[in-house]
Coordinates of N, CA, C and O in Angstrom, one line a residue:
Q8 N 0.8 -1.2 0.0 CA 0.0 0.0 0.0 C 0.9 1.2 0.0 O 1.3 1.7 -1.0
V9 N 1.1 1.8 1.2 CA 1.9 3.0 1.3 C 3.1 2.7 2.3 O 2.8 2.2 3.4
Q10 N 4.3 3.1 2.0 CA 5.4 3.0 2.8 C 6.1 4.3 3.1 O 6.2 5.1 2.2
L11 N 6.5 4.5 4.3 CA 7.2 5.8 4.7 C 8.5 5.4 5.2 O 8.7 4.6 6.1
V12 N 9.6 6.0 4.6 CA 10.9 5.8 5.0 C 11.5 7.0 5.6 O 11.7 8.0 4.9
E13 N 11.9 7.0 6.9 CA 12.4 8.1 7.6 C 13.9 8.1 7.7 O 14.5 7.0 7.8
S14 N 14.5 9.2 7.7 CA 16.0 9.3 7.9 C 16.4 10.6 8.5 O 15.6 11.6 8.5
G15 N 17.6 10.7 9.0 CA 18.1 11.9 9.5 C 18.2 12.0 11.0 O 18.8 13.0 11.5
G16 N 17.6 11.1 11.7 CA 17.7 11.1 13.2 C 19.1 10.8 13.7 O 19.9 10.3 12.9
G17 N 19.3 11.1 14.9 CA 20.6 10.9 15.5 C 20.8 11.7 16.8 O 19.9 12.1 17.4
L18 N 22.1 11.8 17.2 CA 22.5 12.5 18.4 C 23.1 13.8 18.0 O 23.9 13.9 17.2
V19 N 22.6 14.8 18.7 CA 23.1 16.2 18.5 C 23.2 16.9 19.8 O 22.4 16.7 20.7
Q20 N 24.1 17.9 19.9 CA 24.3 18.7 21.1 C 23.2 19.8 21.1 O 22.7 20.2 20.1
A21 N 22.9 20.2 22.3 CA 22.0 21.3 22.5 C 22.5 22.5 21.7 O 23.6 22.9 21.7
G22 N 21.5 23.2 21.0 CA 21.8 24.3 20.2 C 22.1 23.9 18.7 O 22.2 24.8 17.9
G23 N 22.3 22.7 18.5 CA 22.6 22.2 17.1 C 21.4 22.0 16.3 O 20.3 22.4 16.7
S24 N 21.6 21.5 15.1 CA 20.6 21.3 14.1 C 20.5 19.9 13.5 O 21.5 19.2 13.6
L25 N 19.4 19.6 13.1 CA 19.2 18.2 12.5 C 18.1 18.4 11.5 O 17.1 19.2 11.6
R26 N 18.2 17.6 10.4 CA 17.1 17.6 9.4 C 16.6 16.2 9.1 O 17.3 15.3 8.8
L27 N 15.3 16.0 9.3 CA 14.7 14.7 9.1 C 14.0 14.7 7.7 O 13.5 15.7 7.3
S28 N 14.0 13.5 7.1 CA 13.4 13.4 5.8 C 12.5 12.2 5.9 O 12.7 11.2 6.6
C29 N 11.4 12.2 5.1 CA 10.5 11.1 5.1 C 10.0 11.0 3.6 O 9.3 11.9 3.1
A30 N 10.3 9.9 3.0 CA 9.9 9.6 1.6 C 8.7 8.6 1.6 O 8.8 7.5 2.2
A31 N 7.7 9.0 0.9 CA 6.5 8.1 0.8 C 6.5 7.4 -0.6 O 6.9 8.0 -1.6
S32 N 6.1 6.2 -0.6 CA 6.1 5.4 -1.8 C 4.9 4.4 -1.8 O 4.3 4.2 -0.7
G33 N 4.6 3.9 -2.9 CA 3.5 2.9 -3.0 C 2.3 3.5 -3.6 O 2.4 4.3 -4.6
N34 N 1.1 3.2 -3.1 CA -0.1 3.7 -3.7 C -0.5 5.1 -3.2 O -1.4 5.3 -2.4
I35 N 0.3 6.0 -3.7 CA 0.1 7.4 -3.4 C -0.8 8.1 -4.4 O -0.6 8.1 -5.6
R36 N -1.9 8.5 -3.9 CA -2.9 9.2 -4.7 C -3.1 10.6 -4.2 O -2.1 11.4 -4.4
S37 N -4.2 11.0 -3.7 CA -4.4 12.3 -3.2 C -3.9 12.5 -1.8 O -4.2 11.8 -0.9
I38 N -2.9 13.5 -1.7 CA -2.3 13.7 -0.4 C -3.0 14.9 0.3 O -3.1 16.0 -0.3
Y39 N -3.6 14.7 1.4 CA -4.2 15.8 2.2 C -3.2 16.6 3.0 O -3.2 17.8 3.0
A40 N -2.3 15.8 3.7 CA -1.3 16.5 4.5 C -0.2 15.6 4.8 O -0.3 14.3 4.7
M41 N 1.0 16.1 5.2 CA 2.1 15.4 5.6 C 2.6 16.1 6.9 O 2.5 17.3 7.0
G42 N 3.2 15.3 7.8 CA 3.7 15.9 9.0 C 4.6 15.1 9.8 O 4.9 13.9 9.5
W43 N 5.0 15.7 10.9 CA 5.9 15.0 11.9 C 5.3 15.1 13.3 O 4.8 16.2 13.7
Y44 N 5.3 14.0 14.0 CA 4.9 13.9 15.4 C 6.0 13.3 16.2 O 6.9 12.7 15.6
R45 N 6.0 13.5 17.5 CA 7.0 13.0 18.3 C 6.4 12.4 19.6 O 5.3 12.8 20.0
Q46 N 7.1 11.5 20.2 CA 6.6 10.8 21.4 C 7.7 10.5 22.3 O 8.8 9.9 21.9
V47 N 7.5 10.8 23.6 CA 8.5 10.5 24.7 C 7.8 9.4 25.5 O 6.6 9.4 25.7
P48 N 8.6 8.4 26.0 CA 8.0 7.3 26.8 C 7.2 7.9 27.9 O 7.6 8.7 28.7
G49 N 6.0 7.3 28.0 CA 5.1 7.7 29.1 C 4.2 9.0 28.7 O 3.4 9.4 29.6
K50 N 4.4 9.5 27.6 CA 3.7 10.7 27.2 C 2.9 10.5 25.9 O 3.2 9.6 25.1
Q51 N 2.0 11.3 25.7 CA 1.1 11.3 24.4 C 1.9 11.8 23.2 O 2.7 12.7 23.3
R52 N 1.7 11.1 22.1 CA 2.3 11.6 20.9 C 1.7 13.0 20.5 O 0.5 13.2 20.6
E53 N 2.6 13.9 20.2 CA 2.2 15.3 19.9 C 2.7 15.7 18.5 O 3.6 15.3 18.0
L54 N 1.9 16.7 18.0 CA 2.2 17.3 16.8 C 3.5 18.1 16.9 O 3.7 18.9 17.8
V55 N 4.4 17.9 15.9 CA 5.5 18.8 15.7 C 5.3 19.8 14.6 O 5.4 21.0 14.8
G56 N 4.9 19.3 13.5 CA 4.6 20.2 12.4 C 3.9 19.4 11.3 O 4.1 18.2 11.1
S57 N 3.0 20.1 10.6 CA 2.3 19.5 9.5 C 2.2 20.5 8.3 O 2.3 21.7 8.5
I58 N 2.0 20.0 7.2 CA 1.8 20.8 6.0 C 0.8 20.2 5.1 O 0.9 19.0 4.8
T59 N -0.2 21.0 4.6 CA -1.2 20.5 3.7 C -0.7 20.5 2.3 O 0.3 21.1 2.0
S60 N -1.5 19.9 1.4 CA -1.2 19.9 0.0 C -1.2 21.3 -0.5 O -0.5 21.6 -1.5
G61 N -1.9 22.2 0.1 CA -2.0 23.6 -0.3 C -0.8 24.5 0.2 O -0.7 25.6 -0.1
G62 N 0.0 23.9 1.1 CA 1.1 24.6 1.7 C 0.9 25.2 3.0 O 1.8 25.9 3.6
T63 N -0.3 25.0 3.6 CA -0.6 25.5 4.9 C 0.2 24.7 6.0 O 0.1 23.5 6.0
T64 N 0.9 25.4 6.9 CA 1.7 24.8 7.9 C 1.1 25.0 9.3 O 0.4 26.0 9.6
N65 N 1.4 24.0 10.2 CA 0.9 24.1 11.5 C 2.0 23.5 12.4 O 2.6 22.5 12.1
Y66 N 2.3 24.2 13.5 CA 3.4 23.7 14.4 C 3.0 23.6 15.8 O 2.1 24.3 16.3
G67 N 3.6 22.7 16.5 CA 3.4 22.6 17.9 C 4.0 23.9 18.6 O 5.0 24.4 18.1
E68 N 3.4 24.3 19.7 CA 3.8 25.6 20.3 C 5.2 25.5 20.7 O 5.9 26.6 20.6
S69 N 5.7 24.4 21.2 CA 7.0 24.3 21.7 C 8.1 24.4 20.7 O 9.3 24.6 21.0
V70 N 7.8 24.3 19.4 CA 8.8 24.3 18.4 C 8.7 25.4 17.4 O 9.5 25.6 16.5
K71 N 7.7 26.3 17.6 CA 7.5 27.4 16.8 C 8.7 28.3 16.8 O 9.3 28.6 17.9
G72 N 9.2 28.7 15.6 CA 10.3 29.6 15.5 C 11.7 28.8 15.4 O 12.7 29.4 15.1
R73 N 11.6 27.5 15.7 CA 12.9 26.7 15.7 C 12.8 25.7 14.6 O 13.9 25.3 14.0
F74 N 11.7 25.1 14.4 CA 11.5 24.0 13.4 C 10.8 24.5 12.2 O 9.9 25.4 12.3
T75 N 11.1 24.0 11.0 CA 10.5 24.3 9.8 C 10.1 23.0 9.0 O 11.0 22.2 8.8
I76 N 8.9 22.9 8.6 CA 8.5 21.8 7.8 C 8.3 22.2 6.4 O 7.9 23.3 6.0
S77 N 8.7 21.3 5.5 CA 8.6 21.6 4.0 C 8.4 20.3 3.3 O 8.5 19.2 3.9
R78 N 8.1 20.4 2.0 CA 7.8 19.2 1.3 C 8.3 19.3 -0.2 O 8.4 20.4 -0.7
D79 N 8.5 18.2 -0.8 CA 8.8 18.2 -2.2 C 7.8 17.3 -2.9 O 7.8 16.0 -2.8
N80 N 6.8 17.9 -3.5 CA 5.7 17.1 -4.1 C 6.1 16.1 -5.2 O 5.5 15.1 -5.4
T81 N 7.2 16.5 -5.9 CA 7.6 15.7 -7.0 C 8.2 14.4 -6.5 O 8.3 13.4 -7.2
K82 N 8.7 14.4 -5.2 CA 9.3 13.2 -4.6 C 8.5 12.6 -3.5 O 8.9 11.6 -2.9
N83 N 7.3 13.2 -3.2 CA 6.5 12.7 -2.1 C 7.3 12.6 -0.8 O 7.2 11.6 -0.1
T84 N 8.0 13.7 -0.6 CA 8.9 13.7 0.6 C 8.6 14.9 1.4 O 8.4 16.0 0.9
V85 N 8.6 14.7 2.7 CA 8.5 15.8 3.7 C 9.7 15.9 4.5 O 10.3 14.9 4.9
Y86 N 10.1 17.1 4.9 CA 11.3 17.4 5.6 C 11.0 18.2 6.9 O 10.0 18.9 7.0
L87 N 11.8 18.0 7.9 CA 11.7 18.8 9.1 C 13.1 19.3 9.5 O 13.9 18.5 9.9
Q88 N 13.2 20.6 9.3 CA 14.5 21.2 9.7 C 14.4 21.7 11.1 O 13.5 22.5 11.5
M89 N 15.3 21.1 12.0 CA 15.2 21.4 13.4 C 16.5 22.2 13.8 O 17.6 21.7 13.7
N90 N 16.2 23.4 14.3 CA 17.3 24.3 14.7 C 17.2 24.6 16.2 O 16.1 24.4 16.8
S91 N 18.3 25.1 16.8 CA 18.3 25.4 18.2 C 17.7 24.3 19.0 O 16.9 24.6 19.9
L92 N 18.2 23.1 18.8 CA 17.6 22.0 19.5 C 17.9 22.0 21.0 O 18.9 22.5 21.5
K93 N 16.9 21.5 21.8 CA 17.0 21.5 23.2 C 16.9 20.1 23.7 O 16.3 19.2 23.0
P94 N 17.4 19.8 24.9 CA 17.2 18.4 25.4 C 15.8 17.9 25.5 O 15.6 16.7 25.3
E95 N 14.9 18.8 25.7 CA 13.5 18.5 25.7 C 12.9 18.1 24.4 O 11.8 17.6 24.3
D96 N 13.7 18.3 23.3 CA 13.3 17.8 22.0 C 13.5 16.4 21.8 O 13.1 15.8 20.8
T97 N 14.2 15.8 22.7 CA 14.6 14.3 22.6 C 13.3 13.5 22.6 O 12.4 13.6 23.5
A98 N 13.2 12.7 21.6 CA 11.9 11.9 21.4 C 12.1 11.0 20.2 O 13.1 11.1 19.4
V99 N 11.2 10.1 20.0 CA 11.1 9.4 18.7 C 10.1 10.2 17.8 O 9.0 10.5 18.2
Y100 N 10.6 10.5 16.6 CA 9.9 11.3 15.7 C 9.3 10.4 14.6 O 10.0 9.6 14.0
Y101 N 8.0 10.6 14.4 CA 7.3 9.8 13.5 C 6.8 10.6 12.3 O 6.2 11.7 12.5
C102 N 7.0 10.1 11.1 CA 6.5 10.7 9.9 C 5.0 10.3 9.7 O 4.7 9.1 10.0
N103 N 4.2 11.2 9.2 CA 2.8 10.9 9.0 C 2.4 11.5 7.6 O 2.8 12.6 7.3
I104 N 1.6 10.7 6.9 CA 1.0 11.2 5.7 C -0.5 10.8 5.7 O -0.8 9.7 6.1
V105 N -1.3 11.8 5.3 CA -2.7 11.6 5.3 C -3.2 11.7 3.9 O -3.0 12.7 3.2
L106 N -3.7 10.6 3.4 CA -4.2 10.6 2.0 C -5.7 10.9 2.1 O -6.4 10.7 3.1
G107 N -6.2 11.4 1.0 CA -7.7 11.6 0.9 C -8.0 13.1 0.9 O -7.4 13.9 0.2
S108 N -8.8 13.5 1.8 CA -9.3 14.9 1.9 C -9.6 15.2 3.4 O -9.5 14.4 4.3
Y109 N -10.1 16.4 3.6 CA -10.5 16.9 4.9 C -11.5 16.0 5.5 O -11.5 15.6 6.7
S110 N -12.5 15.6 4.7 CA -13.6 14.8 5.2 C -13.4 13.2 5.1 O -14.1 12.5 5.7
Y111 N -12.4 12.8 4.4 CA -12.1 11.4 4.2 C -10.6 11.2 4.3 O -9.9 11.3 3.3
R112 N -10.1 11.0 5.5 CA -8.7 10.9 5.8 C -8.2 9.5 6.0 O -8.8 8.7 6.7
N113 N -7.1 9.2 5.4 CA -6.5 7.8 5.5 C -5.0 8.0 5.9 O -4.2 8.2 5.0
P114 N -4.7 7.9 7.2 CA -3.4 8.2 7.7 C -2.4 7.0 7.6 O -2.9 5.8 7.8
Y115 N -1.2 7.2 7.4 CA -0.1 6.3 7.4 C 1.0 6.8 8.3 O 1.3 8.0 8.3
W116 N 1.8 5.9 8.9 CA 2.8 6.3 9.8 C 4.1 5.6 9.5 O 4.2 4.4 9.0
G117 N 5.2 6.3 9.7 CA 6.5 5.7 9.6 C 6.9 4.9 10.8 O 6.2 4.9 11.8
Q118 N 8.1 4.3 10.8 CA 8.5 3.5 11.9 C 9.0 4.3 13.1 O 9.0 3.9 14.2
G119 N 9.4 5.5 12.8 CA 9.9 6.4 13.8 C 11.5 6.5 13.8 O 12.1 5.5 13.5
T120 N 12.0 7.6 14.1 CA 13.4 7.8 14.1 C 13.8 8.5 15.4 O 13.2 9.5 15.8
Q121 N 14.8 8.1 16.1 CA 15.2 8.6 17.4 C 16.0 9.9 17.2 O 17.0 9.9 16.4
V122 N 15.6 10.9 17.9 CA 16.4 12.2 18.0 C 16.8 12.4 19.5 O 15.9 12.4 20.3
T123 N 18.0 12.5 19.7 CA 18.5 12.7 21.1 C 19.4 14.0 21.1 O 20.3 14.1 20.4
V124 N 19.0 14.9 22.0 CA 19.7 16.1 22.2 C 20.4 16.1 23.5 O 19.7 16.0 24.6
S125 N 21.7 16.2 23.5 CA 22.5 16.2 24.7 C 22.7 17.6 25.2 O 22.8 18.6 24.5
S126 N 22.8 17.7 26.6 CA 23.0 19.0 27.2 C 24.5 19.2 27.6 O 25.3 18.3 27.5

């Protein structure tokens, strides 16, 4: 069906930068939105950033001004540029793609990639 391959995670020092990539393949038809979420053990998965097919972006409050989401429609790829990283950004980051439309959404998730920010 649909596969999401994530890359770019790793270990970085506080204040550093990291760029995550997620490439979608398979039965890609109408894309409603793509985004990144993150999860820390014991906590709820939260939105980091999302971008619709029309280019509208949405960010979690804690990352506004530091992270930037973008996409390459020709490659079905979404990126997350993370700057000024903080230890509290440490989490497993999951790529998400939603096919369909606002009223008919079909989400898919990546395996997740670990991001660790040292202090």
